[in-house]
PDB file of C-alpha atoms in Angstrom:
ATOM      1  CA  ALA A1169      17.016   9.137  -9.069  1.00 78.00           C
ATOM      2  CA  GLN A1170      17.003   8.690 -12.823  1.00 86.00           C
ATOM      3  CA  LYS A1171      16.593  11.563 -15.222  1.00 93.00           C
ATOM      4  CA  ILE A1172      16.327  11.976 -18.965  1.00 96.00           C
ATOM      5  CA  THR A1173      16.941  15.358 -20.590  1.00 97.00           C
ATOM      6  CA  GLN A1174      15.896  16.319 -24.119  1.00 97.00           C
ATOM      7  CA  THR A1175      16.923  19.905 -24.773  1.00 96.00           C
ATOM      8  CA  GLN A1176      15.330  20.375 -28.194  1.00 96.00           C
ATOM      9  CA  PRO A1177      11.604  21.110 -27.839  1.00 95.00           C
ATOM     10  CA  GLY A1178      11.220  21.353 -31.600  1.00 96.00           C
ATOM     11  CA  MET A1179      13.209  20.802 -34.790  1.00 96.00           C
ATOM     12  CA  PHE A1180      12.575  21.529 -38.460  1.00 97.00           C
ATOM     13  CA  VAL A1181      14.463  19.476 -41.004  1.00 96.00           C
ATOM     14  CA  GLN A1182      14.389  19.389 -44.784  1.00 97.00           C
ATOM     15  CA  GLU A1183      13.171  16.132 -46.297  1.00 97.00           C
ATOM     16  CA  LYS A1184      15.974  13.657 -47.147  1.00 97.00           C
ATOM     17  CA  GLU A1185      18.401  15.255 -44.741  1.00 97.00           C
ATOM     18  CA  ALA A1186      19.747  13.413 -41.691  1.00 97.00           C
ATOM     19  CA  VAL A1187      18.642  14.570 -38.255  1.00 97.00           C
ATOM     20  CA  THR A1188      20.055  14.081 -34.762  1.00 98.00           C
ATOM     21  CA  LEU A1189      17.801  14.244 -31.703  1.00 98.00           C
ATOM     22  CA  ASP A1190      19.653  14.800 -28.463  1.00 98.00           C
ATOM     23  CA  CYS A1191      19.215  12.845 -25.249  1.00 98.00           C
ATOM     24  CA  THR A1192      21.274  12.869 -22.090  1.00 98.00           C
ATOM     25  CA  TYR A1193      20.615  10.749 -19.051  1.00 97.00           C
ATOM     26  CA  ASP A1194      21.597  10.495 -15.427  1.00 95.00           C
ATOM     27  CA  THR A1195      21.762   7.356 -13.340  1.00 92.00           C
ATOM     28  CA  SER A1196      24.135   5.823 -10.839  1.00 89.00           C
ATOM     29  CA  ASP A1197      23.056   2.293 -11.763  1.00 88.00           C
ATOM     30  CA  PRO A1198      25.605   0.470 -13.967  1.00 88.00           C
ATOM     31  CA  SER A1199      22.904  -1.598 -15.675  1.00 88.00           C
ATOM     32  CA  TYR A1200      20.311   0.310 -17.656  1.00 92.00           C
ATOM     33  CA  GLY A1201      18.613   0.446 -21.006  1.00 93.00           C
ATOM     34  CA  LEU A1202      17.895   3.372 -23.288  1.00 96.00           C
ATOM     35  CA  PHE A1203      14.942   3.554 -25.657  1.00 97.00           C
ATOM     36  CA  TRP A1204      13.585   5.848 -28.287  1.00 98.00           C
ATOM     37  CA  TYR A1205       9.865   6.004 -29.043  1.00 98.00           C
ATOM     38  CA  LYS A1206       8.008   7.890 -31.766  1.00 97.00           C
ATOM     39  CA  GLN A1207       4.581   9.378 -31.106  1.00 96.00           C
ATOM     40  CA  PRO A1208       2.728  10.543 -34.219  1.00 95.00           C
ATOM     41  CA  SER A1209      -0.315  12.776 -33.974  1.00 91.00           C
ATOM     42  CA  SER A1210      -2.434   9.633 -33.638  1.00 89.00           C
ATOM     43  CA  GLY A1211      -1.015   9.275 -30.138  1.00 89.00           C
ATOM     44  CA  GLU A1212       0.380   5.761 -30.131  1.00 89.00           C
ATOM     45  CA  MET A1213       3.920   5.299 -28.811  1.00 94.00           C
ATOM     46  CA  ILE A1214       5.970   3.354 -31.338  1.00 96.00           C
ATOM     47  CA  PHE A1215       9.174   1.630 -30.253  1.00 96.00           C
ATOM     48  CA  LEU A1216      12.115   2.553 -32.492  1.00 97.00           C
ATOM     49  CA  ILE A1217      15.408   1.403 -31.005  1.00 97.00           C
ATOM     50  CA  TYR A1218      17.085   0.077 -27.864  1.00 95.00           C
ATOM     51  CA  GLN A1219      20.611   0.359 -26.421  1.00 96.00           C
ATOM     52  CA  GLY A1220      21.816  -1.580 -23.387  1.00 93.00           C
ATOM     53  CA  SER A1221      24.416  -0.072 -21.113  1.00 93.00           C
ATOM     54  CA  TYR A1222      26.788  -2.982 -21.676  1.00 93.00           C
ATOM     55  CA  ASP A1223      26.331  -3.098 -25.438  1.00 92.00           C
ATOM     56  CA  GLN A1224      29.665  -2.565 -27.177  1.00 89.00           C
ATOM     57  CA  GLN A1225      28.244  -1.358 -30.454  1.00 94.00           C
ATOM     58  CA  ASN A1226      25.764   1.355 -31.265  1.00 95.00           C
ATOM     59  CA  ALA A1227      22.302   0.063 -32.026  1.00 96.00           C
ATOM     60  CA  THR A1228      20.874   0.375 -35.532  1.00 96.00           C
ATOM     61  CA  GLU A1229      17.400  -0.336 -36.913  1.00 96.00           C
ATOM     62  CA  GLY A1230      16.937   0.532 -40.559  1.00 97.00           C
ATOM     63  CA  ARG A1231      17.162   4.341 -40.897  1.00 97.00           C
ATOM     64  CA  TYR A1232      17.501   4.735 -37.123  1.00 98.00           C
ATOM     65  CA  SER A1233      20.756   4.559 -35.240  1.00 97.00           C
ATOM     66  CA  LEU A1234      21.631   5.405 -31.675  1.00 97.00           C
ATOM     67  CA  ASN A1235      24.833   7.331 -31.008  1.00 97.00           C
ATOM     68  CA  PHE A1236      25.683   5.992 -27.545  1.00 96.00           C
ATOM     69  CA  GLN A1237      28.432   7.848 -25.707  1.00 96.00           C
ATOM     70  CA  LYS A1238      28.538   6.248 -22.263  1.00 95.00           C
ATOM     71  CA  ALA A1239      31.151   8.521 -20.718  1.00 94.00           C
ATOM     72  CA  ARG A1240      29.144  11.593 -21.706  1.00 96.00           C
ATOM     73  CA  LYS A1241      25.863   9.893 -20.737  1.00 96.00           C
ATOM     74  CA  SER A1242      24.294  10.659 -24.060  1.00 97.00           C
ATOM     75  CA  ALA A1243      22.130   8.550 -26.353  1.00 98.00           C
ATOM     76  CA  ASN A1244      21.292  10.591 -29.410  1.00 98.00           C
ATOM     77  CA  LEU A1245      18.933   9.294 -32.081  1.00 98.00           C
ATOM     78  CA  VAL A1246      20.055   9.675 -35.669  1.00 98.00           C
ATOM     79  CA  ILE A1247      17.502   9.407 -38.468  1.00 98.00           C
ATOM     80  CA  SER A1248      19.047   9.130 -41.908  1.00 95.00           C
ATOM     81  CA  ALA A1249      17.325  10.322 -45.088  1.00 95.00           C
ATOM     82  CA  SER A1250      14.340  11.834 -43.293  1.00 96.00           C
ATOM     83  CA  GLN A1251      10.859  11.379 -44.723  1.00 97.00           C
ATOM     84  CA  LEU A1252       7.626  13.303 -44.316  1.00 97.00           C
ATOM     85  CA  GLY A1253       6.245  10.417 -42.240  1.00 96.00           C
ATOM     86  CA  ASP A1254       8.982  11.024 -39.675  1.00 98.00           C
ATOM     87  CA  SER A1255       7.173  14.138 -38.454  1.00 98.00           C
ATOM     88  CA  ALA A1256       6.179  13.288 -34.876  1.00 97.00           C
ATOM     89  CA  MET A1257       7.143  13.650 -31.220  1.00 96.00           C
ATOM     90  CA  TYR A1258      10.188  11.634 -30.235  1.00 98.00           C
ATOM     91  CA  PHE A1259      10.786  10.492 -26.665  1.00 97.00           C
ATOM     92  CA  CYS A1260      13.972   9.197 -25.130  1.00 98.00           C
ATOM     93  CA  ALA A1261      13.447   6.860 -22.174  1.00 97.00           C
ATOM     94  CA  MET A1262      15.563   4.967 -19.685  1.00 95.00           C
ATOM     95  CA  ARG A1263      14.899   1.768 -17.828  1.00 92.00           C
ATOM     96  CA  VAL A1264      16.633   1.009 -14.569  1.00 82.00           C
ATOM     97  CA  SER A1265      15.819  -2.106 -12.650  1.00 73.00           C
ATOM     98  CA  ASN A1266      13.954  -1.438  -9.420  1.00 68.00           C
ATOM     99  CA  PHE A1267      13.177  -4.684  -7.605  1.00 65.00           C
ATOM    100  CA  GLY A1268      12.056  -6.170 -10.880  1.00 68.00           C
ATOM    101  CA  ASN A1269      10.008  -3.168 -11.915  1.00 71.00           C
ATOM    102  CA  GLU A1270      11.516  -2.117 -15.192  1.00 79.00           C
ATOM    103  CA  LYS A1271       9.549   1.101 -15.459  1.00 89.00           C
ATOM    104  CA  LEU A1272      10.519   3.690 -18.026  1.00 92.00           C
ATOM    105  CA  THR A1273      11.497   7.238 -17.216  1.00 94.00           C
ATOM    106  CA  PHE A1274      10.830   9.571 -20.123  1.00 96.00           C
ATOM    107  CA  GLY A1275      12.276  12.842 -21.323  1.00 96.00           C
ATOM    108  CA  THR A1276      10.045  15.751 -22.311  1.00 95.00           C
ATOM    109  CA  GLY A1277      10.267  14.924 -25.988  1.00 96.00           C
ATOM    110  CA  THR A1278      11.303  16.652 -29.223  1.00 97.00           C
ATOM    111  CA  ARG A1279       8.748  17.585 -31.859  1.00 97.00           C
ATOM    112  CA  LEU A1280      10.282  16.879 -35.279  1.00 98.00           C
ATOM    113  CA  THR A1281       8.804  18.458 -38.374  1.00 98.00           C
ATOM    114  CA  ILE A1282      10.019  17.368 -41.797  1.00 97.00           C
ATOM    115  CA  ILE A1283       9.716  20.085 -44.442  1.00 97.00           C
ATOM    116  CA  PRO A1284       9.054  18.997 -48.038  1.00 95.00           C
TER     117      PRO A1284
ATOM    118  CA  GLY B 199       0.043 -10.416 -34.219  1.00 59.00           C
ATOM    119  CA  ALA B 200      -2.298  -8.151 -32.321  1.00 85.00           C
ATOM    120  CA  GLY B 201      -0.793  -5.290 -30.383  1.00 94.00           C
ATOM    121  CA  VAL B 202      -1.841  -3.762 -27.092  1.00 96.00           C
ATOM    122  CA  SER B 203      -5.420  -2.556 -27.202  1.00 96.00           C
ATOM    123  CA  GLN B 204      -7.144  -0.054 -24.934  1.00 97.00           C
ATOM    124  CA  SER B 205     -10.725   0.960 -24.493  1.00 97.00           C
ATOM    125  CA  PRO B 206     -12.426   3.306 -24.684  1.00 97.00           C
ATOM    126  CA  SER B 207     -10.292   5.438 -26.975  1.00 96.00           C
ATOM    127  CA  ASN B 208     -11.982   8.577 -25.625  1.00 97.00           C
ATOM    128  CA  LYS B 209     -13.899   9.151 -22.403  1.00 97.00           C
ATOM    129  CA  VAL B 210     -15.607  12.335 -21.348  1.00 98.00           C
ATOM    130  CA  THR B 211     -16.957  12.384 -17.817  1.00 97.00           C
ATOM    131  CA  GLU B 212     -18.212  14.810 -15.250  1.00 97.00           C
ATOM    132  CA  LYS B 213     -16.260  15.753 -12.171  1.00 97.00           C
ATOM    133  CA  GLY B 214     -16.989  13.359  -9.344  1.00 97.00           C
ATOM    134  CA  LYS B 215     -17.909  10.370 -11.490  1.00 98.00           C
ATOM    135  CA  ASP B 216     -15.973   7.102 -11.504  1.00 98.00           C
ATOM    136  CA  VAL B 217     -14.309   5.793 -14.702  1.00 98.00           C
ATOM    137  CA  GLU B 218     -12.799   2.474 -15.762  1.00 98.00           C
ATOM    138  CA  LEU B 219     -10.119   2.193 -18.401  1.00 98.00           C
ATOM    139  CA  ARG B 220      -9.266  -1.165 -19.910  1.00 98.00           C
ATOM    140  CA  CYS B 221      -6.052  -2.577 -21.318  1.00 98.00           C
ATOM    141  CA  ASP B 222      -5.580  -5.808 -23.280  1.00 97.00           C
ATOM    142  CA  PRO B 223      -1.867  -6.613 -23.463  1.00 96.00           C
ATOM    143  CA  ILE B 224      -0.117  -8.566 -26.184  1.00 95.00           C
ATOM    144  CA  SER B 225      -0.846 -12.251 -25.698  1.00 93.00           C
ATOM    145  CA  GLY B 226       1.816 -13.939 -23.561  1.00 92.00           C
ATOM    146  CA  HIS B 227       3.239 -10.728 -22.134  1.00 94.00           C
ATOM    147  CA  THR B 228       3.653 -11.130 -18.396  1.00 92.00           C
ATOM    148  CA  ALA B 229       4.498  -7.531 -17.516  1.00 92.00           C
ATOM    149  CA  LEU B 230       1.968  -4.707 -17.851  1.00 95.00           C
ATOM    150  CA  TYR B 231       2.440  -1.000 -17.162  1.00 95.00           C
ATOM    151  CA  TRP B 232       0.152   2.016 -16.917  1.00 97.00           C
ATOM    152  CA  TYR B 233       1.470   5.498 -17.694  1.00 97.00           C
ATOM    153  CA  ARG B 234      -0.186   8.891 -17.846  1.00 97.00           C
ATOM    154  CA  GLN B 235       0.614  11.614 -20.354  1.00 96.00           C
ATOM    155  CA  SER B 236      -0.476  15.157 -19.612  1.00 93.00           C
ATOM    156  CA  LEU B 237       0.617  18.564 -20.847  1.00 84.00           C
ATOM    157  CA  GLY B 238       1.950  19.699 -17.526  1.00 75.00           C
ATOM    158  CA  GLN B 239       3.575  16.498 -16.281  1.00 78.00           C
ATOM    159  CA  GLY B 240       4.766  14.742 -19.424  1.00 87.00           C
ATOM    160  CA  LEU B 241       4.827  10.946 -19.350  1.00 92.00           C
ATOM    161  CA  GLU B 242       4.673   9.475 -15.874  1.00 93.00           C
ATOM    162  CA  PHE B 243       4.616   5.933 -14.557  1.00 93.00           C
ATOM    163  CA  LEU B 244       1.559   4.865 -12.598  1.00 95.00           C
ATOM    164  CA  ILE B 245       1.664   1.149 -11.802  1.00 94.00           C
ATOM    165  CA  TYR B 246       3.346  -2.095 -12.834  1.00 92.00           C
ATOM    166  CA  PHE B 247       1.964  -5.635 -12.896  1.00 92.00           C
ATOM    167  CA  GLN B 248       3.927  -8.858 -13.067  1.00 90.00           C
ATOM    168  CA  GLY B 249       1.286 -11.498 -13.674  1.00 90.00           C
ATOM    169  CA  ASN B 250      -1.669 -10.496 -11.503  1.00 91.00           C
ATOM    170  CA  SER B 251       0.467  -8.906  -8.806  1.00 90.00           C
ATOM    171  CA  ALA B 252       1.294  -5.221  -8.586  1.00 88.00           C
ATOM    172  CA  PRO B 253       4.687  -4.982  -6.858  1.00 82.00           C
ATOM    173  CA  ASP B 254       4.988  -1.274  -7.581  1.00 84.00           C
ATOM    174  CA  LYS B 255       2.105   1.129  -7.175  1.00 86.00           C
ATOM    175  CA  SER B 256       4.332   4.060  -6.337  1.00 86.00           C
ATOM    176  CA  GLY B 257       3.210   6.167  -9.283  1.00 91.00           C
ATOM    177  CA  LEU B 258      -0.487   6.238  -8.447  1.00 94.00           C
ATOM    178  CA  PRO B 259      -1.163   9.915  -7.671  1.00 93.00           C
ATOM    179  CA  SER B 260      -3.821   9.379  -4.983  1.00 94.00           C
ATOM    180  CA  ASP B 261      -5.988   6.744  -3.356  1.00 95.00           C
ATOM    181  CA  ARG B 262      -8.678   7.555  -5.909  1.00 97.00           C
ATOM    182  CA  PHE B 263      -6.642   5.558  -8.396  1.00 97.00           C
ATOM    183  CA  SER B 264      -6.601   1.768  -8.353  1.00 96.00           C
ATOM    184  CA  ALA B 265      -5.851  -0.984 -10.823  1.00 96.00           C
ATOM    185  CA  GLU B 266      -6.218  -4.688 -11.113  1.00 96.00           C
ATOM    186  CA  ARG B 267      -5.191  -7.412 -13.504  1.00 96.00           C
ATOM    187  CA  THR B 268      -6.958 -10.710 -13.876  1.00 91.00           C
ATOM    188  CA  GLY B 269      -5.885 -13.993 -15.483  1.00 90.00           C
ATOM    189  CA  GLY B 270      -2.463 -12.499 -16.159  1.00 87.00           C
ATOM    190  CA  SER B 271      -4.036 -10.634 -19.042  1.00 93.00           C
ATOM    191  CA  VAL B 272      -6.587  -7.795 -19.027  1.00 96.00           C
ATOM    192  CA  SER B 273      -6.043  -4.869 -16.702  1.00 97.00           C
ATOM    193  CA  THR B 274      -8.456  -2.212 -15.540  1.00 98.00           C
ATOM    194  CA  LEU B 275      -7.460   1.204 -14.195  1.00 98.00           C
ATOM    195  CA  THR B 276     -10.190   2.773 -12.085  1.00 98.00           C
ATOM    196  CA  ILE B 277     -10.364   6.428 -11.108  1.00 98.00           C
ATOM    197  CA  GLN B 278     -12.920   7.283  -8.460  1.00 98.00           C
ATOM    198  CA  ARG B 279     -14.465  10.696  -7.940  1.00 98.00           C
ATOM    199  CA  THR B 280     -12.669  12.114 -10.972  1.00 98.00           C
ATOM    200  CA  GLN B 281     -11.177  15.589 -10.805  1.00 97.00           C
ATOM    201  CA  GLN B 282     -10.298  17.961 -13.627  1.00 96.00           C
ATOM    202  CA  GLU B 283      -6.594  17.376 -13.027  1.00 94.00           C
ATOM    203  CA  ASP B 284      -7.150  13.710 -13.953  1.00 96.00           C
ATOM    204  CA  SER B 285      -7.657  14.773 -17.578  1.00 96.00           C
ATOM    205  CA  ALA B 286      -4.856  13.152 -19.561  1.00 97.00           C
ATOM    206  CA  VAL B 287      -4.049  10.329 -21.948  1.00 97.00           C
ATOM    207  CA  TYR B 288      -3.680   7.038 -20.113  1.00 97.00           C
ATOM    208  CA  LEU B 289      -1.276   4.673 -21.854  1.00 97.00           C
ATOM    209  CA  CYS B 290      -0.876   0.978 -21.242  1.00 97.00           C
ATOM    210  CA  ALA B 291       2.222  -0.991 -22.224  1.00 96.00           C
ATOM    211  CA  SER B 292       3.182  -4.648 -22.016  1.00 96.00           C
ATOM    212  CA  SER B 293       6.376  -6.623 -22.314  1.00 93.00           C
ATOM    213  CA  LEU B 294       7.235 -10.276 -22.583  1.00 90.00           C
ATOM    214  CA  ALA B 295       9.196 -10.032 -19.360  1.00 82.00           C
ATOM    215  CA  PRO B 296      10.066  -7.116 -17.078  1.00 75.00           C
ATOM    216  CA  ASP B 297      13.418  -6.534 -18.733  1.00 76.00           C
ATOM    217  CA  ASN B 298      12.116  -6.617 -22.310  1.00 84.00           C
ATOM    218  CA  THR B 299      10.936  -3.843 -24.581  1.00 92.00           C
ATOM    219  CA  GLN B 300       7.608  -2.288 -23.673  1.00 94.00           C
ATOM    220  CA  TYR B 301       5.018  -1.999 -26.406  1.00 96.00           C
ATOM    221  CA  PHE B 302       2.329   0.610 -25.998  1.00 96.00           C
ATOM    222  CA  GLY B 303      -1.337   0.715 -26.774  1.00 96.00           C
ATOM    223  CA  PRO B 304      -3.077   3.663 -28.469  1.00 95.00           C
ATOM    224  CA  GLY B 305      -4.132   5.192 -25.152  1.00 96.00           C
ATOM    225  CA  THR B 306      -7.396   6.424 -23.658  1.00 97.00           C
ATOM    226  CA  ARG B 307      -7.954  10.164 -23.701  1.00 96.00           C
ATOM    227  CA  LEU B 308      -9.833  11.107 -20.523  1.00 97.00           C
ATOM    228  CA  THR B 309     -11.523  14.472 -20.251  1.00 97.00           C
ATOM    229  CA  VAL B 310     -13.078  15.486 -16.947  1.00 97.00           C
ATOM    230  CA  LEU B 311     -15.514  18.395 -17.245  1.00 96.00           C
TER     231      LEU B 311
END
């Protein structure tokens, strides 16, 4: 079975500082994908960044980067120069192929609050 | 282009009533997923469609839940004889293909009184 663990229920970070949100995963499948989604108070899940298990380099998307450590089974999200608009719930998710059903398994999320 | 849309955005119903939740995926996306987000259970997978077929219904919590997809586009999730434990946000997602990124709609918040 696949499992995603996010150990930080909540984090408070000063505006403009960098923040790291932790995510560890467990799977025996060699082919998988890791995702981070942002969920503001409005409720919509917004895709941020993706890392494939065979990708050689860490993924980056603007201020977001994914610190992928395959041997440790971790996929931490790094947000550089945090902004007030970054305040939201952040979910780490994993996709493992299951007879063509690429469903996502989610962690419990981290609530990030940016302090002005 | 237009994203995933869901309707209604909010639904309040009485215990025992049936409800229908609708999802319009991004145009051209062949894969469609339903998830449920509740305080006690977090985010959980319900059902997956590839085209109009549902090869995986393993996440549906009971036989009161059903879903269909027509024309490879719109999907409807139906909950019969609603119970209070069905109260949750129901999220729909679509992807261009099963192994592509899933994009989510705004969700339908269901409250069963």
